[in-house]
Every structure is written in C-alpha cells, then in structure tokens.
Short mmCIF file of C-alpha atoms in Angstrom, two decimals:
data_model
loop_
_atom_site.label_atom_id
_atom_site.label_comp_id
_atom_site.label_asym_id
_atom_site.label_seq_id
_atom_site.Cartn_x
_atom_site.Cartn_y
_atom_site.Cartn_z
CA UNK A 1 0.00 0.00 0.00
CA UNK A 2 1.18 3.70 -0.95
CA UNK A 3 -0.59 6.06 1.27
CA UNK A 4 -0.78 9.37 -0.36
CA UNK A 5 0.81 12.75 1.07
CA UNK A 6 -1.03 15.22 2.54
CA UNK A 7 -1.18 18.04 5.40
CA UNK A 8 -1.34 17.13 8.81
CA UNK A 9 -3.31 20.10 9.99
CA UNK A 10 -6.91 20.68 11.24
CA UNK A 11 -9.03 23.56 9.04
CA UNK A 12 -12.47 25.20 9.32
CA UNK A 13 -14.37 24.20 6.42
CA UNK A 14 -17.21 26.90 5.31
CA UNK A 15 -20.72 25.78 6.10
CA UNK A 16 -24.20 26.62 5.20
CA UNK A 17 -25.53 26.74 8.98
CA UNK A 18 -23.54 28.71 11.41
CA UNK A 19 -24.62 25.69 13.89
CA UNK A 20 -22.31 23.23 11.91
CA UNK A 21 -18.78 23.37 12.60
CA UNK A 22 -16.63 20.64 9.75
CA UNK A 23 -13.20 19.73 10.54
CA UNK A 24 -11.06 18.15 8.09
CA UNK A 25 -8.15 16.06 9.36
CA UNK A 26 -5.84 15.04 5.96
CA UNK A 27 -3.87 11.45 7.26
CA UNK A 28 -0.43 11.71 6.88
CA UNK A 29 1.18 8.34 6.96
CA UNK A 30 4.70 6.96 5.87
CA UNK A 31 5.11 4.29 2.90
CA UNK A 32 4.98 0.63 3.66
CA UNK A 33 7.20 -1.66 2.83
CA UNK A 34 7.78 -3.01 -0.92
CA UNK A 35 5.12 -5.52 -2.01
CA UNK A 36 5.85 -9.13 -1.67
CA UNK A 37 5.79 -11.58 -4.38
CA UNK A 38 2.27 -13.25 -4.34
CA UNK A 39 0.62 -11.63 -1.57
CA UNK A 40 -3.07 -10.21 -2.24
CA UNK A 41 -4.01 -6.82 -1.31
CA UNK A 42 -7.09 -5.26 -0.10
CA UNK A 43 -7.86 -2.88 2.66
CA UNK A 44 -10.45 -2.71 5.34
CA UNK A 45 -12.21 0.46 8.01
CA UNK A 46 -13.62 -0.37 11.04
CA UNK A 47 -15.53 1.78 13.86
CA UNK A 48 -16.37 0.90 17.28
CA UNK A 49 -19.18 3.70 17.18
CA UNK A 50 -20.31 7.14 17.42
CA UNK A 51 -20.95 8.17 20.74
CA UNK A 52 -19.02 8.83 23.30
CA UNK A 53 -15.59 6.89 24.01
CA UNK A 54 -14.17 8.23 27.58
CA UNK A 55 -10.13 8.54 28.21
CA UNK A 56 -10.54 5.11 30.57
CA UNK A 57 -11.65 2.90 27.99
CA UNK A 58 -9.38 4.70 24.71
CA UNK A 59 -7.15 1.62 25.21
CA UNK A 60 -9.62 -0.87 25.08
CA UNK A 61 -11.81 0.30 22.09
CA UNK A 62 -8.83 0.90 19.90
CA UNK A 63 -7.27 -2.49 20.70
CA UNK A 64 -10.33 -4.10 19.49
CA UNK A 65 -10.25 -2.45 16.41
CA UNK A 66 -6.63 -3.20 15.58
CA UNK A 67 -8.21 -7.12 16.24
CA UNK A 68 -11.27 -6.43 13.78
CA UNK A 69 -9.02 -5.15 11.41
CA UNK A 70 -6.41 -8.24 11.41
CA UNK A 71 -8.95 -10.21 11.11
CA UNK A 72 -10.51 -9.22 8.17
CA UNK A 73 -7.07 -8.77 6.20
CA UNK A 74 -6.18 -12.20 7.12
CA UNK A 75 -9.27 -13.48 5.45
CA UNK A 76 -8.74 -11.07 2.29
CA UNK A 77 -4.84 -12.47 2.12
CA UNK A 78 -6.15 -16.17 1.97
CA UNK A 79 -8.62 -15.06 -0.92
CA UNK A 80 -11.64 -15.05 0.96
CA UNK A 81 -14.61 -13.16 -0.35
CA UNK A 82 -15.20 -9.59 0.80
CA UNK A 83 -18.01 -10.67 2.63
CA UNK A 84 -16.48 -13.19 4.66
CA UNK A 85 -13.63 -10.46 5.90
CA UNK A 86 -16.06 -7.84 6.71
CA UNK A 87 -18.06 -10.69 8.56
CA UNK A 88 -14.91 -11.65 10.33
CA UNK A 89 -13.93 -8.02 11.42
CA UNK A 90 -17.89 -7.65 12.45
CA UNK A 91 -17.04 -11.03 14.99
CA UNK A 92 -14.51 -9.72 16.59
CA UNK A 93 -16.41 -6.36 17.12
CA UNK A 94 -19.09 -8.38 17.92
CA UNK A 95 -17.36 -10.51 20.83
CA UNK A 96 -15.74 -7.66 22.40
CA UNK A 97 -17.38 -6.56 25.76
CA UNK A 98 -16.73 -3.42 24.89
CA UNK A 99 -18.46 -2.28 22.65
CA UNK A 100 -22.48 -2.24 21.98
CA UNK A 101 -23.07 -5.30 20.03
CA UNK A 102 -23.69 -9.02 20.34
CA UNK A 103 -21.28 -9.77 23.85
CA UNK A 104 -22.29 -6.98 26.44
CA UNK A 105 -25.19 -4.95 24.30
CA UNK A 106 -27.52 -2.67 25.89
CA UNK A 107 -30.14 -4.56 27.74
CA UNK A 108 -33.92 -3.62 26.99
CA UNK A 109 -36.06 -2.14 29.31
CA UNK A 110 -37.05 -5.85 30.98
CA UNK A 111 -33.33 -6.93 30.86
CA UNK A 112 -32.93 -8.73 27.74
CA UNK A 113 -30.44 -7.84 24.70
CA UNK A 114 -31.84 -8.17 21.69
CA UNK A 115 -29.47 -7.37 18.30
CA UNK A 116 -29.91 -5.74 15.03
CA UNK A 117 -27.08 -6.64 11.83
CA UNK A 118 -26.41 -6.33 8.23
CA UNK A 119 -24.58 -7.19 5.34
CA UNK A 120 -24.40 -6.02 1.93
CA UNK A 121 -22.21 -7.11 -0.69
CA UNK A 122 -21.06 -4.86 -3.72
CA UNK A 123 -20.64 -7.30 -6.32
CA UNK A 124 -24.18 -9.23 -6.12
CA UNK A 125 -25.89 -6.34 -4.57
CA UNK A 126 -27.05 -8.95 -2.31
CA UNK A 127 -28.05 -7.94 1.25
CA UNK A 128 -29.18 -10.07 4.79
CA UNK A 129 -30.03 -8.71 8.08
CA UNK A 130 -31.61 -9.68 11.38
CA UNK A 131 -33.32 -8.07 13.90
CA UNK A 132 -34.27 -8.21 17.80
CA UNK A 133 -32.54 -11.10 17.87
CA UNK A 134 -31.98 -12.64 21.31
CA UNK A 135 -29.87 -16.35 21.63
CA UNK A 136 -26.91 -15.65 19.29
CA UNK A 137 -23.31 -15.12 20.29
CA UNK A 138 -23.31 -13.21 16.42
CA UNK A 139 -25.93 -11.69 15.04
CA UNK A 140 -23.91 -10.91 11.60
CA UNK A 141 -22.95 -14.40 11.24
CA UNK A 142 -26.65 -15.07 10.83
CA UNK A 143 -27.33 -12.34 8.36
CA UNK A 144 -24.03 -13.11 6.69
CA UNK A 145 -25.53 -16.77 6.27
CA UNK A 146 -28.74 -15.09 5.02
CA UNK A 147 -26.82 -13.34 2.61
CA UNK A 148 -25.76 -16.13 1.29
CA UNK A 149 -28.64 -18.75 1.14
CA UNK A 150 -30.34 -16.14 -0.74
CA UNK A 151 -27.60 -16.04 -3.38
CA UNK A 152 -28.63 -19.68 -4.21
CA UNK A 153 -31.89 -19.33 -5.54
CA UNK A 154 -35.38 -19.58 -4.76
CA UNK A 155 -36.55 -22.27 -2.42
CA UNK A 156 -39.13 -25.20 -2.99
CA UNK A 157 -41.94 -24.54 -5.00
CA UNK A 158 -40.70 -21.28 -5.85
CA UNK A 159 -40.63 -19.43 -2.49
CA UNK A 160 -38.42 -16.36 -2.52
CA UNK A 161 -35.79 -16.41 0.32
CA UNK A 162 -36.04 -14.19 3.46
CA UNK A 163 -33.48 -11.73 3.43
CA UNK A 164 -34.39 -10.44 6.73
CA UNK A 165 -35.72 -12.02 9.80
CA UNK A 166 -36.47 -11.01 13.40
CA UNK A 167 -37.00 -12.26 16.39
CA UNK A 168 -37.90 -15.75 17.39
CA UNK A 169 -38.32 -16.60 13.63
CA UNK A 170 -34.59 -15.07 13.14
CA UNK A 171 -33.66 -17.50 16.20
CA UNK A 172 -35.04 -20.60 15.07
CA UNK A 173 -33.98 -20.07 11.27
CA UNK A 174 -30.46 -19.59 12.53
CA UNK A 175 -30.46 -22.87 14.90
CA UNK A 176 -31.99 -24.47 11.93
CA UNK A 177 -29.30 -24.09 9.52
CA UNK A 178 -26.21 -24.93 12.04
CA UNK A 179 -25.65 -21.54 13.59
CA UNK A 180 -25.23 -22.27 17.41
CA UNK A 181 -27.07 -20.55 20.05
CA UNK A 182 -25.95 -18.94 23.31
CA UNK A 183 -27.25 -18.77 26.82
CA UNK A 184 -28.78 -15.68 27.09
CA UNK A 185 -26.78 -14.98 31.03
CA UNK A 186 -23.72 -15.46 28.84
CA UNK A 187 -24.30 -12.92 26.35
CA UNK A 188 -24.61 -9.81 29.30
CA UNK A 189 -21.32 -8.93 31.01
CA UNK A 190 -20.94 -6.85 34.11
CA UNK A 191 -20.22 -4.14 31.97
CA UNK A 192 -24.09 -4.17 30.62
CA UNK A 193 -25.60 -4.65 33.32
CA UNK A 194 -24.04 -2.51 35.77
CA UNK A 195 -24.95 -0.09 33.10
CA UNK A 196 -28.57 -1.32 33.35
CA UNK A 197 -29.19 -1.14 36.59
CA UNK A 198 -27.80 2.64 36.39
CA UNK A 199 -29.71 3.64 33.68
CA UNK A 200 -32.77 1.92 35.40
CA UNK A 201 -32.45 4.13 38.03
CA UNK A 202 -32.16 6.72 36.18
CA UNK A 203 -35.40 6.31 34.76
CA UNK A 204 -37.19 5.59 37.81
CA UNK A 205 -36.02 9.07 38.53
CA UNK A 206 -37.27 10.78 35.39
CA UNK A 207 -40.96 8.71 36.05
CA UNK A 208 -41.35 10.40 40.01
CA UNK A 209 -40.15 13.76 38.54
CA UNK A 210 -42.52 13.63 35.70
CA UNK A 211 -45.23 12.55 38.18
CA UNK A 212 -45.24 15.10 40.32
CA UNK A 213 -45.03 17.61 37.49
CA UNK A 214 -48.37 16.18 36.39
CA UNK A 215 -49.64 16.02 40.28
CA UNK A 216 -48.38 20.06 39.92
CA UNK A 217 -50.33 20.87 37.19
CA UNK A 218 -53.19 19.95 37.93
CA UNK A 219 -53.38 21.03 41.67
CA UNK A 220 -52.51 24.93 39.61
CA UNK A 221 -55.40 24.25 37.58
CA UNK A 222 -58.05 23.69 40.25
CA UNK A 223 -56.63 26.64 42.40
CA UNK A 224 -55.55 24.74 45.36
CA UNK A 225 -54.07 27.68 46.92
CA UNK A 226 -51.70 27.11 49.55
CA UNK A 227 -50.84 23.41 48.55
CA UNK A 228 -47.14 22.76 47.96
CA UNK A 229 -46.44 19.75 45.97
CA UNK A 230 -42.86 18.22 46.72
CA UNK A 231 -40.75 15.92 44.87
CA UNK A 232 -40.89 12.71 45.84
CA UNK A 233 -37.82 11.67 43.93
CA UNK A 234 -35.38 14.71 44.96
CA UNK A 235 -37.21 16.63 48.24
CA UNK A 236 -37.59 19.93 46.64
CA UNK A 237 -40.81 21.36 44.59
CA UNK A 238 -40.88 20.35 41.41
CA UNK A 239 -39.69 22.52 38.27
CA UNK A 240 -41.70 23.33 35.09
CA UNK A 241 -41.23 25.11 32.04
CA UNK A 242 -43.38 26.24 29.68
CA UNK A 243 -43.05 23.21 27.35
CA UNK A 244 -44.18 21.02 30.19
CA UNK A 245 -41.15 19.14 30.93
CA UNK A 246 -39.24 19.02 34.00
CA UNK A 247 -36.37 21.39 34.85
CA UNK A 248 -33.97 18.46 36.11
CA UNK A 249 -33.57 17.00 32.69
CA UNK A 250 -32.51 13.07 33.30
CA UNK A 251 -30.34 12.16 29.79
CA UNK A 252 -29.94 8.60 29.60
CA UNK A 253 -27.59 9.43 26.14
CA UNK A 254 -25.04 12.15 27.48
CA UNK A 255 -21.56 12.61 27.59
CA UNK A 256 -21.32 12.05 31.09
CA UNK A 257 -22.92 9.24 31.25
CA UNK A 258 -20.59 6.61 29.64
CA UNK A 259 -23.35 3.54 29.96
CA UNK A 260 -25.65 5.09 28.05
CA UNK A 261 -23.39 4.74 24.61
CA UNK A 262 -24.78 4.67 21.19
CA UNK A 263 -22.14 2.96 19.14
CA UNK A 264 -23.02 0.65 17.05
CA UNK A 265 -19.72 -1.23 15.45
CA UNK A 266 -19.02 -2.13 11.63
CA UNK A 267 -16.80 -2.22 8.74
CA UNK A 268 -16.51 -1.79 5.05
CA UNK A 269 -13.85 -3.43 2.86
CA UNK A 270 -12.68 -3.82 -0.64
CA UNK A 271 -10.56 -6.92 -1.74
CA UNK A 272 -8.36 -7.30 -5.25
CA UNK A 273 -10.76 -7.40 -7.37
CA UNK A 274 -12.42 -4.56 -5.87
CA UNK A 275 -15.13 -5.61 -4.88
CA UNK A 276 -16.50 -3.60 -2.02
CA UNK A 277 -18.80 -5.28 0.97
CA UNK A 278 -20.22 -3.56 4.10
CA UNK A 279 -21.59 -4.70 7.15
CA UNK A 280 -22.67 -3.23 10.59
CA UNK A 281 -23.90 -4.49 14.16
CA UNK A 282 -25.93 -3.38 17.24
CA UNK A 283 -27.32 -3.73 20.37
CA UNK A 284 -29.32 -1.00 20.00
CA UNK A 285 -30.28 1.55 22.28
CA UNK A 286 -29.96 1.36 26.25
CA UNK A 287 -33.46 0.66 27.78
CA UNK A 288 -35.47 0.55 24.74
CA UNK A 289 -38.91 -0.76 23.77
CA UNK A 290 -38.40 -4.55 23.86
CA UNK A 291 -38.79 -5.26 19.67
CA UNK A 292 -37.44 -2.52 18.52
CA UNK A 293 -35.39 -2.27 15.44
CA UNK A 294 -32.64 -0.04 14.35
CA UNK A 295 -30.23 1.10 11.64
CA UNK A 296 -28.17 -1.85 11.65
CA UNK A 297 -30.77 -4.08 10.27
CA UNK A 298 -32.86 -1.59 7.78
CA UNK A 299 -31.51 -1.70 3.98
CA UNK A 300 -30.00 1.48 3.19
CA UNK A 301 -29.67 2.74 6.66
CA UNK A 302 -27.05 0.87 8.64
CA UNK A 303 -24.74 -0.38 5.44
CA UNK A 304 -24.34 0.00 1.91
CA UNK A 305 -21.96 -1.53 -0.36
CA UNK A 306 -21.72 -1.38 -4.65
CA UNK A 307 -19.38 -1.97 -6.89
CA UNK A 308 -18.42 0.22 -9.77
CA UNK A 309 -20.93 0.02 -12.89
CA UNK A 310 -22.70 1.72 -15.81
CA UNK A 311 -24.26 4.57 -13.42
CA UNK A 312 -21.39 4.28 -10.75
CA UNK A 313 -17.68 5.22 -11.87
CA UNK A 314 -16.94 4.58 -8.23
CA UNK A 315 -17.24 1.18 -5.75
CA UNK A 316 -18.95 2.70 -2.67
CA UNK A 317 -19.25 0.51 0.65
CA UNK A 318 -20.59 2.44 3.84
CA UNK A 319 -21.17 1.60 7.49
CA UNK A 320 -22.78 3.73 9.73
CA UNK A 321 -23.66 4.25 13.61
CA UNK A 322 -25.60 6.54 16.24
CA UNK A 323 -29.05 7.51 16.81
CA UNK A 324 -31.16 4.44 15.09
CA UNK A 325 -34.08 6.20 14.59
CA UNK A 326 -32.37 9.13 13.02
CA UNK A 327 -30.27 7.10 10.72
CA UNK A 328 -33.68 5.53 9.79
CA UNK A 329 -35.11 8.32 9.06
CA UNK A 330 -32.45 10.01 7.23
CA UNK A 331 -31.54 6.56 5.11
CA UNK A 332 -27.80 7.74 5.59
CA UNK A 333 -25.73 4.62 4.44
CA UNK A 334 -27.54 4.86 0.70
CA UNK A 335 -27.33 8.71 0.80
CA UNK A 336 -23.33 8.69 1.47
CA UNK A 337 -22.77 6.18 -1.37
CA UNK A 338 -24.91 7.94 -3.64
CA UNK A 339 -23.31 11.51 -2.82
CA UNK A 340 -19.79 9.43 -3.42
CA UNK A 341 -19.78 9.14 -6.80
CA UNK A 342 -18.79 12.81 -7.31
CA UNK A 343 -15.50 13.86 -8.07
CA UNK A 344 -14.82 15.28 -4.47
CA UNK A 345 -15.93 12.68 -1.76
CA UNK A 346 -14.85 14.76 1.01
CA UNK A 347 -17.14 17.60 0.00
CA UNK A 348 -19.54 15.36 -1.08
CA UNK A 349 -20.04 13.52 2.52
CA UNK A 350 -19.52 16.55 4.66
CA UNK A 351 -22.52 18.26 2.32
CA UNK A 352 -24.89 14.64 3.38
CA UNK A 353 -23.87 15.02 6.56
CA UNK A 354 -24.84 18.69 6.93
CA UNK A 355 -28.13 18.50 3.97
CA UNK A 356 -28.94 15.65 4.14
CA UNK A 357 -28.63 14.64 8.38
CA UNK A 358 -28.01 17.20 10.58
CA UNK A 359 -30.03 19.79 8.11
CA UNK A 360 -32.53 16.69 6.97
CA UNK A 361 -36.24 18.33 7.03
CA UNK A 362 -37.30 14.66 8.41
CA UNK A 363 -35.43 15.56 11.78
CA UNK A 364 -36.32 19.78 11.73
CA UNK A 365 -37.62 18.35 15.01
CA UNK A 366 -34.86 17.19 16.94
CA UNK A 367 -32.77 18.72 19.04
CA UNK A 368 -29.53 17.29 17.79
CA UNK A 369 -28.99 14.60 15.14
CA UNK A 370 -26.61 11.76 16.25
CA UNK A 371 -24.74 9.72 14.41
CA UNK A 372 -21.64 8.88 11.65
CA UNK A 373 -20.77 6.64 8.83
CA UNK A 374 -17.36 5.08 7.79
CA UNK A 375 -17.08 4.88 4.11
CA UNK A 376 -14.70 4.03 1.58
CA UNK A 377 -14.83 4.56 -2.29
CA UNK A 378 -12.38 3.04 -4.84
CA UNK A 379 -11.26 2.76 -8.48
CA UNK A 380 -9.25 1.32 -11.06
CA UNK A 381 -6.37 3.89 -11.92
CA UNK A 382 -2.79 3.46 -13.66
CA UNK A 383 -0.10 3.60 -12.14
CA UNK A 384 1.92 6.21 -10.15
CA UNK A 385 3.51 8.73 -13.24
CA UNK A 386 7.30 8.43 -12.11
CA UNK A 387 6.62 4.40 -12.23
CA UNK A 388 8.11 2.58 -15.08
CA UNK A 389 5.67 -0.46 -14.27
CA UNK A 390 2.43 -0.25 -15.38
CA UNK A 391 1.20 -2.69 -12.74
CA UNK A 392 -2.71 -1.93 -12.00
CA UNK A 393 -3.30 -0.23 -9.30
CA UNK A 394 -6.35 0.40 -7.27
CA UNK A 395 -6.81 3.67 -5.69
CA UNK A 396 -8.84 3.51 -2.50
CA UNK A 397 -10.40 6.70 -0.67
CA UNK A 398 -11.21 5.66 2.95
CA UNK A 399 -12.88 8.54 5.23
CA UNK A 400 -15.03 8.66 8.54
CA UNK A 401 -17.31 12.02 10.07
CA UNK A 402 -19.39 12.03 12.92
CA UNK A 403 -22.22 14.40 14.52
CA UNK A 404 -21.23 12.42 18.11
CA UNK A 405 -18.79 13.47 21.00
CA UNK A 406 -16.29 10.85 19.10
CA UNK A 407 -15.97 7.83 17.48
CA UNK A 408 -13.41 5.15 17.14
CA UNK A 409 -11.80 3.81 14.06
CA UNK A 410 -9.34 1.01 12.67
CA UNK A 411 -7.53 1.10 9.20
CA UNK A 412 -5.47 -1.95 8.03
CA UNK A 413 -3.99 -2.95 4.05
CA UNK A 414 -2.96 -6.34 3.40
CA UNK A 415 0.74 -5.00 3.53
CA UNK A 416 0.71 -2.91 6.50
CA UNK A 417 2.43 -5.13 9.55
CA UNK A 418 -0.33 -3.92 11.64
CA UNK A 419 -3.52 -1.59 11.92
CA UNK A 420 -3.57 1.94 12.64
CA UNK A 421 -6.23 3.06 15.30
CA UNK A 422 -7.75 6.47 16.18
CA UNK A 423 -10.23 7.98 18.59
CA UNK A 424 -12.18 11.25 16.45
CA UNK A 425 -13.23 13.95 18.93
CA UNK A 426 -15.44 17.20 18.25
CA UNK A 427 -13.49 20.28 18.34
CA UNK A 428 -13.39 22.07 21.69
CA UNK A 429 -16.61 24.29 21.26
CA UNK A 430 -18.59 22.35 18.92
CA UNK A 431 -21.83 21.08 20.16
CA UNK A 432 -22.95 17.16 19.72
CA UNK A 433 -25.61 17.12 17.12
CA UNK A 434 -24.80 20.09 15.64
CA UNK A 435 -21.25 19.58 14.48
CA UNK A 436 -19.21 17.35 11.96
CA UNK A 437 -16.14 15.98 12.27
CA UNK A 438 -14.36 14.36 9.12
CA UNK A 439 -11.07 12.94 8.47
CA UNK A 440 -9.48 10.31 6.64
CA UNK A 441 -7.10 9.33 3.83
CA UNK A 442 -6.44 7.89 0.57
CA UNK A 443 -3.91 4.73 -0.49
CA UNK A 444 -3.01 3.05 -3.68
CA UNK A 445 -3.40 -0.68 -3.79
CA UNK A 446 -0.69 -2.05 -6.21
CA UNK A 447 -1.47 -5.73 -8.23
CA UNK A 448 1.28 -7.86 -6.57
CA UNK A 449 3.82 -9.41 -8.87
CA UNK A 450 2.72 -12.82 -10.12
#
C-alpha cells in the first residue's frame, strides 16, 4: 500500500448553517514496505461507534479495532470473499465486551439484549439482516448466512428467500441451519448490566419527577391555593417550564454518562478485485422498547456496499452508527454512497452530513442529530507517473465524520504489519448534534507481482 501525502493540519471548512462546525483532518502516513511476491491486497475500516468513548476505555476500544481489522485482512490475504472479511472483522467487534453489540449490548427495558445486523455485498448487490434477535453469540454471522442462502436461488416450489428475519423466527432459522445458540446470562457482562441497573435508576427518577409535574399541574389548575407539591424523587418542589417538561432533565444518552453509549460497530472493505462489501452491528439503544429495530438491520440505513458500474464510476461501501431512529429516518448509508460518486468525496459527505442529516427536514424536530458513517470509495487507476511499471493499481479513498462526542476507528492494508487506530473527537466548542467531524485518507493498492 502507498498512502498518499497530505497536510497534517486541522481547518475550518465553510458551512451553510452557522450551527455546523466541519473539521477536516488530511492522514499523513509513511510508505509501507515493498510488495511481496504473491501476496493479495485489499484494505479494510472499522468503527467501534459514534458516541461517546471516555479517556478510561481509549485503550480498550482501539485495541479491538486493531483485532477487527487483522482479522478481516487475514481473510482477504487467503482469498476469501469480501463478505467473509467484513463478517470476520464484524465477529470480533461483535465478541468484544466493549463495545455495543452481540457480547455486552444494551439490555432492553425488561433486561434482555436483543441485536440488530447487516450485510451487503457490492458485487451481487445482495443484502441479509436480522433483527431483535436474542440467543446468538453473532448476530452478523446469521445475516451473513442469510446473505448467502439467498444467493442460491429460490426455495421449494418457488418461495423467494427471506433476506431479513427477526425475532424468534430469526432464532429458530439460525439454529436451523447450524448456527449455534448462546445462553442468554452469557451474552450480558458486568459491563451491561451494571450499566442497566444505572440507567434503570435513572429512569425511575425521570418517572417520580414527571409525576409530580403532572400532580403540579393539575393542583394549579383547580386553584388549590396554599398546597405545595414536593418531589418525591429529589425533596424539593418540582420545576416546570413552559413546554411542560421538567427542569432536572434526566439524559440517559449524554456525555457524562458513559453507559448510556450509542455505538453501534461495523466495517466496510474492498478486496483485489475490488469488490467492495459492508456490514454493521448493534445492540441498540440502552433501555429501549423490547422489539425494537434499528439502523443496523434496515436496507440502506445501517450499510451499503456497490461496486463500480454503468451509473457508478466509483465502488462505494458504507457503514454507519448513532441515533437508530435518526439514521432511519435520514436513510444515511444509501445517501453517502450515492453523494460518493462525485469527483470530491470529502465535500460530497460533509454536504450529506450537513443536507442531508443534521439539516434533513425529516429531523427539523430534533434537538440534535446523532450519528456517523465510515465509508470508503475506490477505483481502477494506472499507475503512479514516475513508475516505469504499469502494474494496475487500485486507488482507494477511505474517510469517517461524525455528529457524536467521538468515534473510534481502525484502518489496516494487506501490507501494512499492523492496523492503525484512532479515537475522532469534536473540536473544543462544537456542540454534539450540531457539528461534523471528518477525516481520513487515501492509499493506492498495487497488483502484486505474479
């Protein structure tokens, strides 16, 4: 891999709302080693999330990326599909405790985890994906297997096959086709559920202060003069705005609070051929409705992956994280690979993430829009002009931006001797929800000799 020059510096990019601050970070990185006779190339992005990584844990969450990463380029070196490397860098994700997906998700609100994943691969266009799915050590195994199955064909008598299941019927299909289940006490560590039983708490909290809002309200309204209500949760009289809502606002998804993380984990890579795959995978949110579904299993929303064609001069593949139900909403994975086949795909996915997320008229509602996206883009190019080889050479675009506190990423080639890691912060100033951070890098993928 030749990893292209550029500035290491941090600029402020213009923006179209003063409420979006963009910072572009251009990787600088020396030039690997020569090639070896024989080897295979291909290159692979990871992310641990986008929410918010604390100082204690930096260690841990890039560690398991530089695993995730190794992984994957040890399947692309033995000339494994894309697929099965971005499913391998998902597993290791996956098994990490972590990070918020399969071992140690969030727990529900009755105590149960319950995971959301998807794949997508570039070359078929093929994707699978599960949902609320409780009893699997890893959930993107089973939608990697979906994937798969469904490449074979219809079914007897014609049926079409599922290419996304949930719940039980995502259990049993799994069990049923030689995926192993797991103990459902072995997939919580003590990690989740200390981080349930604080968030639980939390909410208990939230209820009694909303309560005696309500018990407020309408005491005002029938003129009980001379009653004071007081908070059964706290001791003092309770607070109320004109919106309704309590004054002591109880944030189960803040940056102080380190247990109530959003980061979901994926990867996108591209192999020798170039074919690009994508995949992504969840616990989901801490505390939520017991059958919900996020990003990470909705087509279009958690991954994206396409290979170059007719209408695409570019291979896109696209993983993203955050907020599920603004990712939803927004359909971010298929907007970034859409916006990528421009000529600038910096520009082009710090405009989606300001138009078409953070400035999306399907959240003008929210307060602030959380979430990012790892993508890479790639193309067949000739070689490098002082080169007297004219060895193809496959030029690979790899970046990462986030609305979140931070988020954690992994970057790995088939030649490097081992995987860079790196922990994206907000500026100091910027405001979660309202800002963007970008940065990544480019490399040139070079044929190796036969």
């Amino acid at each position: 891999m030749i990893m292209e020059k550029g500035i290491s510096s941090v600029e402020v990019l213009p923006s179209k709302s003063s409420q979006v601050t963009a910072v572009k970070v251009v990787v600088k990185e020396p030039e690997t080693k020569q090639i070896q006779r024989g080897k295979r190339v291909g290159f692979v992005l990871v992310h641990a999330g986008a929410g918010y990584h604390s100082e204690s844990k930096a260690k841990e969450y890039k560690h398991v990326c530089k695993r995730a990463c190794q992984k994957a380029i040890e399947k692309l070196q033995a000339g494994a599909l894309a697929t099965d490397a971005v499913t391998a860098a998902l597993i290791e994700l996956e098994d990490s405790p972590f990070t918020n997906a399969g071992l140690g998700s969030n727990l529900n609100l009755l105590g149960e985890i319950e995971c959301d994943a998807s794949i997508m691969d570039g070359k078929s266009l093929n994707f699978g994906a599960v949902g609320a799915l409780s009893g699997i050590k890893n959930p993107v195994s089973v939608a990697n297997r979906l994937l798969c199955e469904g490449q074979k064909g219809k079914l007897s008598a014609g049926r079409i096959p599922p290419c996304f299941l949930v719940g039980e019927g995502a259990y049993r299909w799994a069990v049923d086709h030689g995926i192993p289940a797991c103990p459902p006490g072995i997939m919580a560590t003590r990690f989740s559920l200390a981080a349930f039983k604080r968030n639980k708490r939390k909410l208990e909290l939230a209820e009694k202060v909303e309560t005696d809002l309500i018990q407020l309200k309408k005491r005002r309204q029938s003129n009980e003069k001379g009653s004071r209500v007081m908070c059964s949760a706290c001791g003092r009289p309770p607070k109320a705005n004109d919106g309704g809502k309590g004054g002591d606002q109880i944030e189960l998804y803040s940056p102080e609070n380190d247990s109530g993380t959003l980061d979901t984990v994926g990867a996108v890579v591209v192999d020798q051929e170039g074919n690009v795959a994508a995949a992504v995978s969840s616990g989901g949110l801490a505390l939520k409705h017991p059958g919900r579904v996020g990003q990470a299993a909705l087509y279009g929303c958690g991954c994206w992956a396409e290979n170059t064609g007719a209408h695409t001069p570019y291979s896109t593949a696209v993983s993203t994280s955050g907020c599920g139900e603004h990712l939803v909403r927004t359909i971010l994975a298929r907007e970034c690979s859409c916006a990528l086949q421009t000529e600038d795909a910096h520009q082009a996915l710090l405009e989606t993430m300001q138009n078409k997320f953070i400035g999306s008229p399907f959240l003008a509602n929210e307060d602030g829009v959380l979430g990012g996206v790892i993508v890479l883009r790639s193309c067949r190019c000739s070689a490098e002009p002082e080169s007297s080889q004219e060895k193809p050479t496959l030029l690979v675009e790899f970046l990462w931006s986030h609305t979140t506190e931070s988020m954690c990423v992994g970057y790995m080639s088939a030649q490097d001797g081992k995987a860079k890691t790196h922990i994206s912060r907000l500026p100091p100033g910027a405001v979660a929800g309202q800002s963007v951070a970008i940065e990544g890098g480019v490399c040139r993928l070079e044929s190796p000799e036969s």
